[in-house]
Every structure is written in structure tokens, then in C-alpha cells.
Amino acid sequence: MEVIKGIPVSPGLIIGRAFVLDDTVRFIPRRTVPVEGVPHQHERLADALGQAIADLERDRDRAASELGPEPAKIFEFHLGLMRDPTLIKHITTHIERDHVTAEYAVSEEFRKLTARFRAMGQEVFRQKANDLLDLDHRILSKLIGESEDRLARLTEPVVLVAHDITPTRAAMLDREKIIGIATDAGGRTSHASIMAGALGVPVVVGCQHLTEHVDDGDMVVIDGRTGVVIIRPDEQTLEQYRADIERMGTDRLALRELAPLEPVTLDGTRISLMGNIEFPYEIKEILANHGDGVGLYRTEFLYLTSKGEPTEEDHFQALKEAIELLGGKPLTIRTLDLGADKKTQQAAEEPERNPFLGLRSIRFCLQNLPMFKTQLRAILRASALGPVRVMFPLISTVMELHQAKMILSDVMEECRDEGIEYDAEMPVGAMVEVPSAALTASTLAREVSFFSIGTNDLIMYTLAVDRGNERVANLYSAAHPAVLHLVRAVVRAARRWNVETSLCGEIAGEVEYTMLLIGMGLRILSLVPSQIPQVKRVIRSVDMKQCERLARKVGSFESERQVLNHLREEVRKVLPELG
Ligand code: PEP
Ligand code: MG
């Protein structure tokens, strides 16, 4: 039995069999297999080599017919290496001796050979080193492709174990078959984590070297409450976790009884609880928990899961579905927040050095007007069907807001000319998720009907900590006084300019923060739908004075630790059952 500590993302507890996904040729973990699994690794290697050789022969023949015999010769060199008995012997010996997976043996032997070629110094050998990398990738992608194919053809529920997952991969996972997720990399609020959490299964990320310790089929426990992953648990541990799962089932039932009750404090202040969604189907959970509507619709997931760029009709159909499901409750649509970890075709082809500081979000939209306008037209058409609000992400200057609004009014004019119905009074808002926006909230407030504070990004940009990087995850915290200071500044500016403010970062769903956020003056929270009952339970157990006192006290603290410890203590006093 091994216990690995990671970062909890999505609460819950599951015991299941691991499915290890090796899906990136850039990171091949050192994983071993049991002795009886060694022949299978040899077979996998032989298959992958066979396929890679067949591909190379095909490429050689095509090059010969299209470009002539000379360019085709390069493939002969590649084929020679691929069939080189010494290289193959090294790989098979590595598998045999260390019982490692075929992909690890391939990547290691190629790495050594490449290093040797590079060390030779002359240009011709360095060139050969690049050829070797290409061959390495050809074989590895066959082995990895096999893993991806298996993931697409799952027949049994599994716990997905991977080095990392992209937001797109997370969005494509089969919700029926994936019962838990654990990864080596990732942070609490990375977009992939948020998307994985939306599957409603326990998720733990940032487990560093987890994939090196797990084999396909291993029994694993994923504890999304504490961030613990247990590999091959012993019988006593299993018993303990089975009992926990049963207790949590009882707690869930108790929470379900809260669903129809109003989120009001003991002294009668009503807090609006809305849901964050990536796809319209998630609205069902908001409704089941009697949420007040959608406070954040991350529309870019439609883009990420589409084959090409979504058409106006694709956008419109998704919005229409959401509006119909909501049956009169508001839908807050965030315009495309692409870029950074949510890679567009352009980003994949021309990677940026600092993508989170680059052409992301509203900046990307303002430089890709046809795409932006296509979405805005769909949003306007949808606004005729029900209460729709639109907001622009990652606003960092008032100019951006002016530009975005100008484009929106251009599109409105086009719609008017074409006789397309839309809501001319549709509220327009800005997300506040960059310190510059928080600090100039008074200026921005004069341009919008509402603010939505996105703490996931605000924390990252305030503290200079990548929200998806497990190595600095200990520094990423909403409880840092600087972050709280900015949230407070936005709430104050919004109040002064009579602009509605909500908060939609992940902390809106974390019960430790509920009293503080209410105490700071927030009356609308938008959160992961499954957390609505828990947050409602806190709201119904506190009064405003208590929350305001807490916010004042926390405002005087100097360190993140102090703040967090105090928040935890206070919520435990209110709800001792949280443990
Ligand atoms: C945020 O940044 O807090 C936010 C809600 O947006 P996202 O998590 O999609 O970046
Ligand atoms: Mg954001």
C-alpha cells in the first residue's frame, strides 16, 4: 500500500480500479509492471515498432513518388535505425531487466542515444539527434495511441490516473465510465481541474509522481476531501474508506433535504446561489439544488470540444438549450475565454512564451473579430428567448471594455438591420480577475451593469502563482491578504456605483469562505453546482453580524495562514459536523 498526497479538487470518495493514461510523449513516467506482465510489454513494443515501420515505409514511398529518390533516402536512414538490432536489444533488455513499461524503455534508450549523438559536437550528428527524436515520437505515439484508444473504448468504470489532463481532454471524458481522477500535475483551479470537477467525481491533482507508482488495474482510493490517493490499499484501510463512503451517503441525503430551502441567513438576508457551468447539461444539477440560475457559463468549452470553430448556429443551439432548461432563471454568458491553457488552433501552432500573460480571453477575441462577432450574434439571438446577461472575461483596461462594448453594439445594429430579435436591454458585465481591473473598479463600474469577480485568475495574477502548477500550489491561496484586499475594493466600488457584484471563482463553493464573502458584502455567489447545498447549509446557520465581524477581524490579519486558520475555526464552530 502506498499513500500519496495531492491537491483536493472535487470532494467525494471513491474506491476503484486504475486506468493509467500515458498520453504525452513529452513525459513518460517510469512505471514498472509485474513479472508476468513483461511478455505483454515485449508484444506491445513489437506491435508499435511494426506500425511505426509501416508508417515510415508509406512515407518513404510517398516521398519517392512525389519528390524523387533523393529526399526519400532520409527515410531509409530512419528505417535502418528502427530495425537496428542493437537499439532494439537495448530496449528489450531494459524491459526484461527492470520490468518497466515499453514506453519507458523506448524513451530512455532513445534519450541515451540522442545524448550520445549530441555530444559528438559536429552538425551532422546533431542533425541525427533530431531524427532520433522524431523516431522516438513515432514509436511512442503508437504506444500512447493504444492507451487513448482503450480510454475511448472503456467497458468498466475506472479511476483515471494520468500525468496531466488538458481542459479539452477533461471535457471529452466519458461521464459514465470515469469514477475518479488523479494526476501528477495540475493545480486546484486549473481549467482542467475545474472541468474534471464538473464530472461530479472525486478529483485529486498535483500528486507529483503518482503515475510512476500505479499500474493499470491497481486498486486505488481517491479521497477528494483531503487530496489523498491510496494505491493498493490493505484490507483495513479499505474497510475504513467503505465506512466513510457510507457515512457520506447519509450526509448527502441530509443535504438533499436542504435543497428546497431558501439560502437565507438566520436574520433573513437572502444570498443568491447560482451555478458555474461548462455545458448546458450541468443546469440540471443547479435546478435539483434549487439554484437561482447560471452565474457563469464558460462557453469556450463548446469551442474546445468541437472539431472546427463553432458556427453561429452551434453557439445558438447550446444557448437555447441552456435557456430552455433554466425555464426563466437567468443565464450569465461569458464570452469566449480562450488561450493560455485552453488552447486554440493558433496557440497550438504558434505557442507563446507566457500564455497566461499573452493573447488570452478578451484580448484574443478582440484580435479575432469574425469569431467574436459570430458568438455575439448567437448571444443576441438567444437573448430574445429568456433572461440572458453577457460578460467579458479578463478585462484589464477600460479600453478593452469600450472596444468589446462597441463591437457588441455593431453586432446589435447588424441584427436590427436584418430584423433579428434580441433584448436591447441585455445586461452587460465585466469579469474582474486581474488586479488592474480590481484597482480601477470605479472606472469600470461606469461602463457595466454588473461585475463578476473571478478569484481563480485574480489569485494567480495577484500572487504571481500559476493556478495550474502543482510545484507552487502552496503559494496559491485566496486567503492571502492582498487578494482579500482586492475583492473588498471591488465590492466597495460596485456599491458606490450601484453595480451588482457576484463572485464566481472556486472559493464561492468552498464552505470556509462563505461567511467571509457574505461579511465582505457579497450577496451573489456562483459556484460549482454540486456545492450549492453545502454553501446553503452555512448560510442558513449564520447571521449577518457574525459574518461582518469575521470579515473585519480577518481584514486585520497579516498572513494567509492566520486568515485560513481563522476561517476554518469559525466554520467548524457553526457546523461541527464538517470535522
Ligand atoms: C476565475 O478566473 O475565477 C473564473 C471564474 O474564470 P475561469 O476559472 O474560467 O478562468
Ligand atoms: Mg478566469
Coordinates of C-alpha atoms and ligand atoms in Angstrom, one line a residue:
M1 CA 0.0 0.0 0.0
E2 CA 1.2 3.5 -0.9
V3 CA -0.2 6.8 0.2
I4 CA 0.4 9.9 -2.0
K5 CA -0.7 13.4 -1.1
G6 CA -2.0 15.7 -3.8
I7 CA -4.3 18.7 -4.1
P8 CA -8.0 18.1 -3.5
V9 CA -10.2 19.5 -6.3
S10 CA -13.5 17.8 -6.2
P11 CA -14.8 16.3 -3.0
G12 CA -16.0 12.8 -2.7
L13 CA -14.5 9.4 -2.1
I14 CA -14.2 6.5 -4.4
I15 CA -12.5 3.1 -4.5
G16 CA -11.9 1.7 -7.9
R17 CA -9.5 0.1 -10.4
A18 CA -6.9 2.4 -12.1
F19 CA -6.7 3.2 -15.7
V20 CA -3.3 4.7 -16.4
L21 CA -3.4 7.0 -19.3
D22 CA 0.0 7.7 -20.9
D23 CA -0.9 10.4 -23.4
T24 CA 2.0 12.7 -23.8
V25 CA 5.3 11.8 -25.5
R26 CA 7.0 14.6 -23.6
F27 CA 6.6 12.9 -20.2
I28 CA 6.9 9.2 -19.9
P29 CA 6.8 8.2 -16.2
R30 CA 9.0 5.3 -15.0
R31 CA 6.4 2.6 -14.4
T32 CA 7.0 -1.0 -13.7
V33 CA 4.9 -4.0 -14.4
P34 CA 4.6 -7.3 -12.5
V35 CA 6.9 -10.1 -13.8
E36 CA 4.1 -11.8 -15.5
G37 CA 3.3 -8.6 -17.4
V38 CA 6.8 -8.4 -19.0
P39 CA 5.9 -10.6 -22.1
H40 CA 3.0 -8.2 -22.8
Q41 CA 5.3 -5.3 -22.8
H42 CA 7.5 -7.1 -25.4
E43 CA 4.4 -7.7 -27.5
R44 CA 3.4 -4.0 -27.3
L45 CA 6.9 -2.9 -28.3
A46 CA 6.9 -5.3 -31.3
D47 CA 3.5 -4.0 -32.4
A48 CA 4.4 -0.4 -32.0
L49 CA 7.7 -0.9 -33.9
G50 CA 5.8 -2.8 -36.7
Q51 CA 3.3 0.0 -37.1
A52 CA 5.9 2.7 -37.0
I53 CA 8.0 0.9 -39.7
A54 CA 4.9 0.5 -41.8
D55 CA 4.2 4.3 -41.5
L56 CA 7.8 5.1 -42.4
E57 CA 7.7 2.8 -45.5
R58 CA 4.5 4.5 -46.6
D59 CA 6.0 8.0 -46.1
R60 CA 9.2 6.9 -48.0
D61 CA 7.1 5.6 -50.9
R62 CA 5.1 8.8 -51.0
A63 CA 8.2 10.9 -50.9
A64 CA 9.8 8.9 -53.6
S65 CA 6.8 9.3 -56.0
E66 CA 6.2 13.0 -55.1
L67 CA 9.7 14.3 -54.6
G68 CA 12.0 11.9 -56.2
P69 CA 14.6 9.3 -55.0
E70 CA 16.9 11.7 -53.2
P71 CA 14.6 13.1 -50.5
A72 CA 13.2 9.6 -49.9
K73 CA 16.7 8.5 -48.8
I74 CA 16.2 10.1 -45.4
F75 CA 13.5 7.6 -44.7
E76 CA 16.0 4.8 -45.4
F77 CA 18.2 6.0 -42.6
H78 CA 15.2 6.2 -40.3
L79 CA 14.1 2.7 -41.3
G80 CA 17.6 1.4 -40.7
L81 CA 17.6 2.8 -37.2
M82 CA 14.1 1.5 -36.5
R83 CA 15.3 -2.0 -37.4
D84 CA 18.7 -1.7 -35.8
P85 CA 19.1 -4.9 -33.7
T86 CA 21.4 -3.2 -31.2
L87 CA 18.9 -0.5 -30.4
I88 CA 16.1 -3.0 -30.2
K89 CA 18.2 -5.2 -28.0
H90 CA 18.8 -2.3 -25.6
I91 CA 15.1 -1.6 -25.3
T92 CA 14.1 -5.2 -24.8
T93 CA 16.9 -5.8 -22.2
H94 CA 15.7 -2.7 -20.3
I95 CA 12.2 -4.1 -20.2
E96 CA 13.4 -7.6 -19.2
R97 CA 15.9 -6.3 -16.6
D98 CA 13.8 -3.6 -14.9
H99 CA 10.3 -4.7 -15.6
V100 CA 9.4 -1.3 -17.0
T101 CA 6.7 -0.4 -19.5
A102 CA 7.6 -0.5 -23.2
E103 CA 7.1 3.3 -23.4
Y104 CA 9.5 4.0 -20.6
A105 CA 12.2 1.7 -22.1
V106 CA 11.8 3.3 -25.5
S107 CA 12.0 6.8 -24.2
E108 CA 15.0 6.1 -22.0
E109 CA 17.0 4.2 -24.7
F110 CA 16.3 6.9 -27.2
R111 CA 17.2 9.6 -24.7
K112 CA 20.6 8.0 -24.1
L113 CA 21.3 7.5 -27.8
T114 CA 20.2 11.1 -28.6
A115 CA 22.5 12.4 -25.9
R116 CA 25.4 10.4 -27.4
F117 CA 24.8 11.9 -30.9
R118 CA 24.5 15.4 -29.4
A119 CA 27.8 15.0 -27.6
M120 CA 29.6 14.3 -30.8
G121 CA 29.5 18.0 -31.5
Q122 CA 29.5 18.1 -35.3
E123 CA 26.5 19.5 -37.0
V124 CA 25.8 16.3 -38.9
F125 CA 25.4 14.3 -35.7
R126 CA 23.3 17.0 -34.0
Q127 CA 21.0 16.7 -37.1
K128 CA 20.9 12.9 -36.5
A129 CA 19.9 13.6 -32.9
N130 CA 16.8 15.4 -34.2
D131 CA 16.0 12.5 -36.5
L132 CA 16.2 10.2 -33.4
L133 CA 13.7 12.4 -31.6
D134 CA 11.3 12.0 -34.5
L135 CA 11.7 8.2 -34.4
D136 CA 11.2 8.1 -30.7
H137 CA 7.9 10.1 -31.0
R138 CA 6.8 7.8 -33.8
I139 CA 7.1 4.7 -31.7
L140 CA 5.8 6.4 -28.5
S141 CA 2.7 7.8 -30.2
K142 CA 1.8 4.3 -31.3
L143 CA 2.1 3.0 -27.7
I144 CA 0.3 6.0 -26.4
G145 CA -2.4 5.9 -29.1
E146 CA -3.1 2.5 -27.9
S147 CA -3.7 3.9 -24.4
E148 CA -6.0 6.6 -25.8
D149 CA -8.0 4.1 -27.9
R150 CA -8.5 2.0 -24.8
L151 CA -9.8 5.1 -22.9
A152 CA -12.3 5.7 -25.7
R153 CA -13.5 2.1 -25.5
L154 CA -13.8 1.6 -21.8
T155 CA -16.4 -1.0 -20.8
E156 CA -16.0 -0.8 -17.0
P157 CA -15.9 2.2 -14.6
V158 CA -12.4 3.2 -13.8
V159 CA -10.3 5.7 -11.9
L160 CA -8.4 7.7 -14.4
V161 CA -4.7 8.2 -13.5
A162 CA -2.6 10.5 -15.8
H163 CA 0.4 12.7 -15.7
D164 CA -1.8 15.7 -16.6
I165 CA -5.0 16.4 -18.4
T166 CA -5.9 19.3 -20.7
P167 CA -9.2 21.1 -20.3
T168 CA -10.2 19.6 -23.7
R169 CA -9.4 16.0 -22.6
A170 CA -11.3 16.6 -19.4
A171 CA -14.3 17.8 -21.3
M172 CA -14.3 14.8 -23.5
L173 CA -14.2 12.1 -20.8
D174 CA -17.0 9.6 -20.6
R175 CA -19.0 10.6 -17.6
E176 CA -20.5 7.1 -17.3
K177 CA -17.1 5.4 -17.1
I178 CA -14.8 7.7 -15.2
I179 CA -15.5 7.4 -11.4
G180 CA -12.5 9.4 -10.1
I181 CA -9.4 11.2 -11.4
A182 CA -5.9 11.6 -10.1
T183 CA -3.0 13.3 -11.8
D184 CA 0.7 14.1 -11.3
A185 CA 0.4 17.7 -12.4
G186 CA -2.2 20.5 -12.1
G187 CA -3.5 23.0 -9.5
R188 CA -6.6 23.4 -7.6
T189 CA -8.3 25.8 -10.0
S190 CA -6.6 25.0 -13.3
H191 CA -9.2 24.8 -16.1
A192 CA -8.7 21.1 -16.5
S193 CA -9.3 20.6 -12.7
I194 CA -12.5 22.7 -12.9
M195 CA -13.7 20.7 -15.9
A196 CA -12.8 17.4 -14.2
G197 CA -14.6 18.5 -11.1
A198 CA -17.7 19.2 -13.3
L199 CA -17.9 15.5 -13.9
G200 CA -19.0 15.2 -10.3
V201 CA -16.4 12.6 -9.3
P202 CA -13.6 12.9 -6.8
V203 CA -10.6 14.5 -8.3
V204 CA -7.1 14.9 -6.8
V205 CA -4.3 16.7 -8.8
G206 CA -0.7 17.7 -8.2
C207 CA 0.3 14.2 -6.9
Q208 CA 3.8 14.7 -8.5
H209 CA 5.0 11.1 -9.2
L210 CA 1.8 9.2 -8.9
T211 CA 1.9 7.7 -12.4
E212 CA 5.2 6.0 -11.5
H213 CA 3.6 4.1 -8.7
V214 CA 0.3 2.9 -10.2
D215 CA -0.3 0.2 -12.7
D216 CA -3.3 -0.5 -14.8
G217 CA -5.9 -2.4 -12.8
D218 CA -4.4 -1.5 -9.4
M219 CA -7.0 -0.8 -6.7
V220 CA -6.9 2.9 -5.7
V221 CA -8.7 5.1 -3.3
I222 CA -9.3 8.7 -4.3
D223 CA -10.1 11.0 -1.4
G224 CA -11.2 14.3 -2.9
R225 CA -11.8 15.8 0.5
T226 CA -8.2 15.6 1.7
G227 CA -6.3 15.1 -1.6
V228 CA -5.0 11.7 -0.6
V229 CA -4.6 8.9 -3.1
I230 CA -4.0 5.4 -1.8
I231 CA -2.6 2.8 -4.1
R232 CA -3.2 -0.9 -3.5
P233 CA -4.9 -0.2 -0.1
D234 CA -4.8 -3.0 2.6
E235 CA -8.0 -4.6 3.8
Q236 CA -8.1 -2.5 7.0
T237 CA -7.8 0.8 5.0
L238 CA -10.4 -0.4 2.6
E239 CA -12.8 -1.1 5.4
Q240 CA -12.3 2.4 6.8
Y241 CA -13.0 4.0 3.5
R242 CA -16.0 1.9 2.8
A243 CA -17.4 3.1 6.1
D244 CA -16.6 6.7 5.1
I245 CA -18.4 6.3 1.8
E246 CA -21.5 5.0 3.6
R247 CA -21.4 8.0 6.1
M248 CA -21.1 10.4 3.2
G249 CA -24.1 8.8 1.5
T250 CA -26.1 9.6 4.7
D251 CA -24.8 13.2 4.7
R252 CA -25.8 13.6 1.1
L253 CA -29.3 12.6 1.9
A254 CA -29.5 15.1 4.6
L255 CA -28.2 17.8 2.3
R256 CA -30.8 16.9 -0.3
E257 CA -33.4 17.8 2.2
L258 CA -31.9 21.3 2.3
A259 CA -32.3 21.7 -1.5
P260 CA -35.8 23.2 -1.5
L261 CA -35.0 25.6 1.4
E262 CA -34.0 29.2 0.7
P263 CA -30.4 30.4 1.1
V264 CA -31.2 32.9 3.9
T265 CA -29.2 33.8 6.9
L266 CA -30.7 33.4 10.4
D267 CA -31.6 37.1 10.4
G268 CA -33.2 37.0 7.0
T269 CA -30.7 38.1 4.4
R270 CA -31.1 36.2 1.2
I271 CA -28.0 35.2 -0.7
S272 CA -28.4 34.3 -4.3
L273 CA -26.7 31.0 -5.2
M274 CA -26.1 30.5 -8.9
G275 CA -24.2 27.8 -10.7
N276 CA -21.0 27.7 -12.8
I277 CA -21.3 25.6 -15.9
E278 CA -19.3 24.5 -18.9
F279 CA -22.1 22.7 -20.7
P280 CA -25.9 23.1 -20.6
Y281 CA -26.5 19.6 -19.1
E282 CA -25.0 20.8 -15.8
I283 CA -28.0 23.1 -15.4
K284 CA -30.0 20.0 -14.2
E285 CA -27.9 19.9 -11.0
I286 CA -28.4 23.6 -10.4
L287 CA -32.1 23.1 -10.6
A288 CA -32.0 20.0 -8.5
N289 CA -30.3 22.1 -5.8
H290 CA -32.8 25.0 -6.3
G291 CA -30.1 27.4 -7.5
D292 CA -31.0 30.8 -8.8
G293 CA -29.7 30.4 -12.3
V294 CA -26.3 30.3 -14.1
G295 CA -23.8 32.9 -12.9
L296 CA -21.0 31.8 -15.2
Y297 CA -21.4 29.8 -18.4
R298 CA -17.8 29.0 -19.7
T299 CA -18.8 29.0 -23.4
E300 CA -15.3 28.2 -24.6
F301 CA -15.8 24.5 -23.9
L302 CA -18.1 24.3 -26.9
Y303 CA -15.2 25.6 -28.9
L304 CA -12.7 23.1 -27.3
T305 CA -14.9 20.1 -27.9
S306 CA -15.9 21.0 -31.4
K307 CA -14.0 19.7 -34.4
G308 CA -13.7 23.1 -36.0
E309 CA -14.7 26.6 -34.9
P310 CA -18.3 26.5 -33.7
T311 CA -20.7 28.3 -36.1
E312 CA -23.3 30.9 -35.0
E313 CA -25.9 28.1 -35.1
D314 CA -23.7 25.8 -32.9
H315 CA -23.5 28.6 -30.3
F316 CA -27.1 29.5 -30.6
Q317 CA -28.3 25.9 -30.1
A318 CA -26.2 25.4 -27.0
L319 CA -27.5 28.7 -25.5
K320 CA -31.1 27.9 -26.5
E321 CA -30.8 24.5 -24.7
A322 CA -29.5 26.3 -21.6
I323 CA -32.3 28.9 -21.6
E324 CA -35.0 26.3 -22.1
L325 CA -33.6 24.2 -19.2
L326 CA -33.4 27.2 -17.0
G327 CA -37.1 28.0 -17.5
G328 CA -36.9 31.7 -16.8
K329 CA -33.9 31.8 -14.4
P330 CA -31.1 34.0 -15.7
L331 CA -28.2 32.7 -17.8
T332 CA -24.9 34.7 -17.5
I333 CA -22.9 34.0 -20.6
R334 CA -19.2 34.7 -20.5
T335 CA -17.8 35.3 -24.0
L336 CA -15.0 33.0 -25.2
D337 CA -12.2 32.8 -22.7
L338 CA -9.7 31.0 -25.0
G339 CA -5.9 31.0 -24.9
A340 CA -3.5 30.1 -22.1
D341 CA -4.3 26.5 -21.1
K342 CA -7.4 26.5 -23.3
K343 CA -5.5 26.2 -26.5
T344 CA -6.8 27.4 -29.8
Q345 CA -5.6 26.1 -33.1
Q346 CA -3.5 29.3 -33.4
A347 CA -1.9 28.8 -30.0
A348 CA -1.0 25.2 -30.8
E349 CA 0.7 26.3 -33.9
E350 CA 2.4 29.4 -32.5
P351 CA 3.0 28.8 -28.8
E352 CA 3.5 31.9 -26.7
R353 CA 6.3 32.2 -24.1
N354 CA 3.9 33.3 -21.4
P355 CA 0.5 32.2 -22.5
F356 CA -1.3 33.3 -19.3
L357 CA 0.1 36.8 -19.9
G358 CA -0.5 36.6 -23.6
L359 CA -3.2 36.6 -26.1
R360 CA -5.8 35.2 -23.9
S361 CA -9.5 35.7 -23.4
I362 CA -11.0 39.1 -24.4
R363 CA -7.6 40.0 -26.0
F364 CA -7.9 37.0 -28.2
C365 CA -11.5 37.9 -29.1
L366 CA -10.6 41.5 -29.9
Q367 CA -7.9 40.2 -32.4
N368 CA -10.3 37.7 -33.9
L369 CA -13.3 39.8 -34.7
P370 CA -15.2 37.4 -37.0
M371 CA -15.1 34.7 -34.4
F372 CA -16.1 37.1 -31.6
K373 CA -18.9 38.6 -33.6
T374 CA -20.2 35.1 -34.5
Q375 CA -20.6 34.4 -30.8
L376 CA -22.1 37.8 -30.0
R377 CA -24.7 37.3 -32.7
A378 CA -25.7 34.0 -31.3
I379 CA -25.9 35.5 -27.8
L380 CA -28.1 38.3 -29.0
R381 CA -30.4 35.9 -30.8
A382 CA -30.6 33.9 -27.6
S383 CA -31.4 37.0 -25.6
A384 CA -34.8 37.0 -27.2
L385 CA -35.6 33.6 -25.7
G386 CA -35.1 34.3 -22.0
P387 CA -33.2 36.4 -19.4
V388 CA -29.7 36.5 -20.7
R389 CA -26.7 38.5 -19.5
V390 CA -23.3 38.7 -21.2
M391 CA -19.9 39.4 -19.6
F392 CA -16.4 39.9 -20.9
P393 CA -13.6 38.0 -19.3
L394 CA -10.1 39.1 -18.3
I395 CA -10.8 42.8 -18.7
S396 CA -7.5 44.6 -17.7
T397 CA -8.2 48.1 -19.1
V398 CA -11.2 50.3 -19.7
M399 CA -10.2 50.5 -23.3
E400 CA -10.8 46.8 -23.8
L401 CA -14.2 47.2 -22.2
H402 CA -15.0 50.1 -24.6
Q403 CA -13.9 48.0 -27.6
A404 CA -15.9 45.0 -26.6
K405 CA -19.0 47.0 -26.0
M406 CA -18.5 48.8 -29.3
I407 CA -18.3 45.5 -31.1
L408 CA -21.4 44.3 -29.3
S409 CA -23.3 47.4 -30.4
D410 CA -22.1 46.9 -34.0
V411 CA -23.5 43.4 -33.9
M412 CA -26.7 44.7 -32.4
E413 CA -27.0 47.1 -35.3
E414 CA -26.5 44.3 -37.8
C415 CA -29.2 42.3 -36.1
R416 CA -31.5 45.2 -36.1
D417 CA -30.9 45.8 -39.8
E418 CA -31.6 42.1 -40.5
G419 CA -34.8 42.1 -38.4
I420 CA -33.3 39.7 -35.9
E421 CA -35.0 39.9 -32.5
Y422 CA -32.9 40.5 -29.4
D423 CA -33.0 42.0 -26.0
A424 CA -31.8 45.6 -26.4
E425 CA -31.6 45.9 -22.6
M426 CA -29.4 42.8 -22.1
P427 CA -27.2 43.5 -19.1
V428 CA -23.5 43.7 -20.0
G429 CA -20.9 42.9 -17.3
A430 CA -17.2 42.6 -16.8
M431 CA -15.3 39.9 -15.0
V432 CA -12.8 41.2 -12.5
E433 CA -10.0 38.8 -12.4
V434 CA -6.9 40.9 -12.9
P435 CA -5.5 43.3 -10.2
S436 CA -5.6 46.2 -12.7
A437 CA -9.4 45.7 -13.1
A438 CA -9.9 45.4 -9.3
L439 CA -7.9 48.6 -8.6
T440 CA -9.8 50.6 -11.3
A441 CA -13.2 49.0 -10.5
S442 CA -14.7 52.5 -10.0
T443 CA -13.8 53.4 -13.6
L444 CA -15.0 50.1 -15.0
A445 CA -18.2 50.3 -12.9
R446 CA -19.4 53.2 -15.0
E447 CA -19.4 51.0 -18.1
V448 CA -21.2 47.9 -16.9
S449 CA -24.4 46.7 -15.2
F450 CA -22.6 44.1 -13.2
F451 CA -19.2 42.7 -12.1
S452 CA -18.3 39.1 -11.6
I453 CA -15.2 38.6 -9.5
G454 CA -13.1 35.7 -10.9
T455 CA -10.9 34.8 -8.0
N456 CA -9.3 31.8 -9.7
D457 CA -7.4 34.2 -12.0
L458 CA -7.3 37.1 -9.6
I459 CA -5.3 35.0 -7.1
M460 CA -2.9 33.9 -9.9
Y461 CA -2.3 37.4 -11.2
T462 CA -2.1 39.0 -7.7
L463 CA 0.3 36.5 -6.2
A464 CA 2.3 35.6 -9.4
V465 CA 1.5 32.0 -8.9
D466 CA 0.4 29.8 -11.8
R467 CA -3.0 28.4 -10.9
G468 CA -2.2 25.1 -12.7
N469 CA 1.3 24.5 -11.4
E470 CA 1.5 21.9 -8.6
R471 CA 5.0 23.0 -7.7
V472 CA 3.8 26.4 -6.4
A473 CA 0.4 25.3 -5.3
N474 CA 1.3 26.0 -1.6
L475 CA 1.5 29.7 -2.6
Y476 CA -1.8 29.8 -4.4
S477 CA -4.5 31.0 -1.9
A478 CA -7.5 33.3 -1.8
A479 CA -6.8 33.8 1.9
H480 CA -3.7 36.0 1.1
P481 CA -4.5 39.5 2.5
A482 CA -3.6 41.0 -0.9
V483 CA -6.4 39.0 -2.7
L484 CA -8.9 39.8 0.0
H485 CA -8.0 43.5 -0.2
L486 CA -8.7 43.5 -3.9
V487 CA -12.1 41.7 -3.5
R488 CA -13.0 44.2 -0.9
A489 CA -12.1 47.1 -3.2
V490 CA -14.3 45.8 -6.0
V491 CA -17.3 45.3 -3.7
R492 CA -16.9 48.8 -2.4
A493 CA -16.5 50.4 -5.8
A494 CA -19.5 48.4 -7.1
R495 CA -21.6 49.6 -4.2
R496 CA -20.6 53.2 -4.7
W497 CA -21.6 53.0 -8.4
N498 CA -24.7 50.8 -7.8
V499 CA -23.3 47.9 -9.8
E500 CA -24.4 44.4 -8.9
T501 CA -21.4 42.2 -7.9
S502 CA -21.1 38.4 -7.8
L503 CA -18.2 36.2 -7.2
C504 CA -17.7 33.1 -9.4
G505 CA -14.2 31.8 -8.5
E506 CA -13.9 28.3 -6.9
I507 CA -13.9 29.8 -3.4
A508 CA -17.6 30.6 -3.9
G509 CA -18.1 26.8 -3.4
E510 CA -15.7 26.4 -0.5
V511 CA -17.5 26.5 2.8
E512 CA -14.6 28.0 4.7
Y513 CA -15.1 31.2 2.6
T514 CA -18.8 31.6 2.8
M515 CA -19.1 33.7 6.0
L516 CA -16.2 35.9 4.9
L517 CA -17.6 36.6 1.4
I518 CA -21.0 37.5 2.8
G519 CA -19.4 39.5 5.5
M520 CA -17.4 41.5 2.9
G521 CA -20.8 42.4 1.3
L522 CA -21.3 39.9 -1.4
R523 CA -24.9 38.8 -2.0
I524 CA -24.5 36.6 -5.1
L525 CA -22.2 33.6 -5.3
S526 CA -21.8 31.5 -8.4
L527 CA -20.3 28.1 -7.7
V528 CA -19.9 24.6 -8.9
P529 CA -23.5 23.3 -8.8
S530 CA -22.8 20.3 -6.6
Q531 CA -21.6 22.6 -3.8
I532 CA -24.8 24.6 -3.6
P533 CA -26.3 22.5 -0.7
Q534 CA -23.1 22.8 1.4
V535 CA -22.9 26.5 1.0
K536 CA -26.6 26.9 1.6
R537 CA -26.1 25.0 4.9
V538 CA -23.6 27.5 6.1
I539 CA -25.7 30.5 5.0
R540 CA -28.7 29.1 6.9
S541 CA -26.6 28.7 10.1
V542 CA -25.2 32.2 10.4
D543 CA -26.3 35.8 10.8
M544 CA -25.0 38.9 9.1
K545 CA -23.5 40.4 12.2
Q546 CA -21.4 37.3 12.8
C547 CA -20.2 37.4 9.1
E548 CA -19.4 41.1 9.2
R549 CA -17.4 40.6 12.4
L550 CA -15.5 37.8 10.9
A551 CA -14.7 39.9 7.8
R552 CA -13.5 42.8 9.9
K553 CA -11.3 40.5 12.0
V554 CA -9.8 38.8 9.0
G555 CA -9.1 42.2 7.5
S556 CA -6.7 42.9 10.3
F557 CA -4.6 39.7 9.8
E558 CA -1.3 39.9 8.1
S559 CA -0.7 36.4 6.9
E560 CA -2.5 33.9 4.7
R561 CA -2.1 31.2 7.3
Q562 CA -3.7 33.3 10.0
V563 CA -6.7 34.0 7.8
L564 CA -7.2 30.5 6.7
N565 CA -6.9 29.0 10.2
H566 CA -9.4 31.5 11.5
L567 CA -11.9 30.8 8.6
R568 CA -11.6 27.1 9.3
E569 CA -12.1 27.5 13.0
E570 CA -15.2 29.7 12.5
V571 CA -16.9 27.4 10.0
R572 CA -16.3 24.5 12.3
K573 CA -18.0 26.3 15.2
V574 CA -21.0 26.9 13.0
L575 CA -21.1 23.4 11.5
P576 CA -19.2 21.0 13.8
E577 CA -20.2 18.1 11.5
L578 CA -17.6 19.4 9.0
G579 CA -15.0 17.8 11.2
Ligands
PEP1 C1 -12.0 32.9 -12.5 O1 -10.9 33.2 -13.0 O2 -12.2 33.0 -11.3 C2 -13.1 32.4 -13.3 C3 -14.2 32.1 -12.7 O3 -12.8 32.1 -14.6 P1 -12.1 30.7 -15.0 O4 -11.9 29.9 -13.8 O5 -12.9 30.1 -16.1 O6 -10.8 31.3 -15.5
MG2 MG -10.9 33.4 -15.2

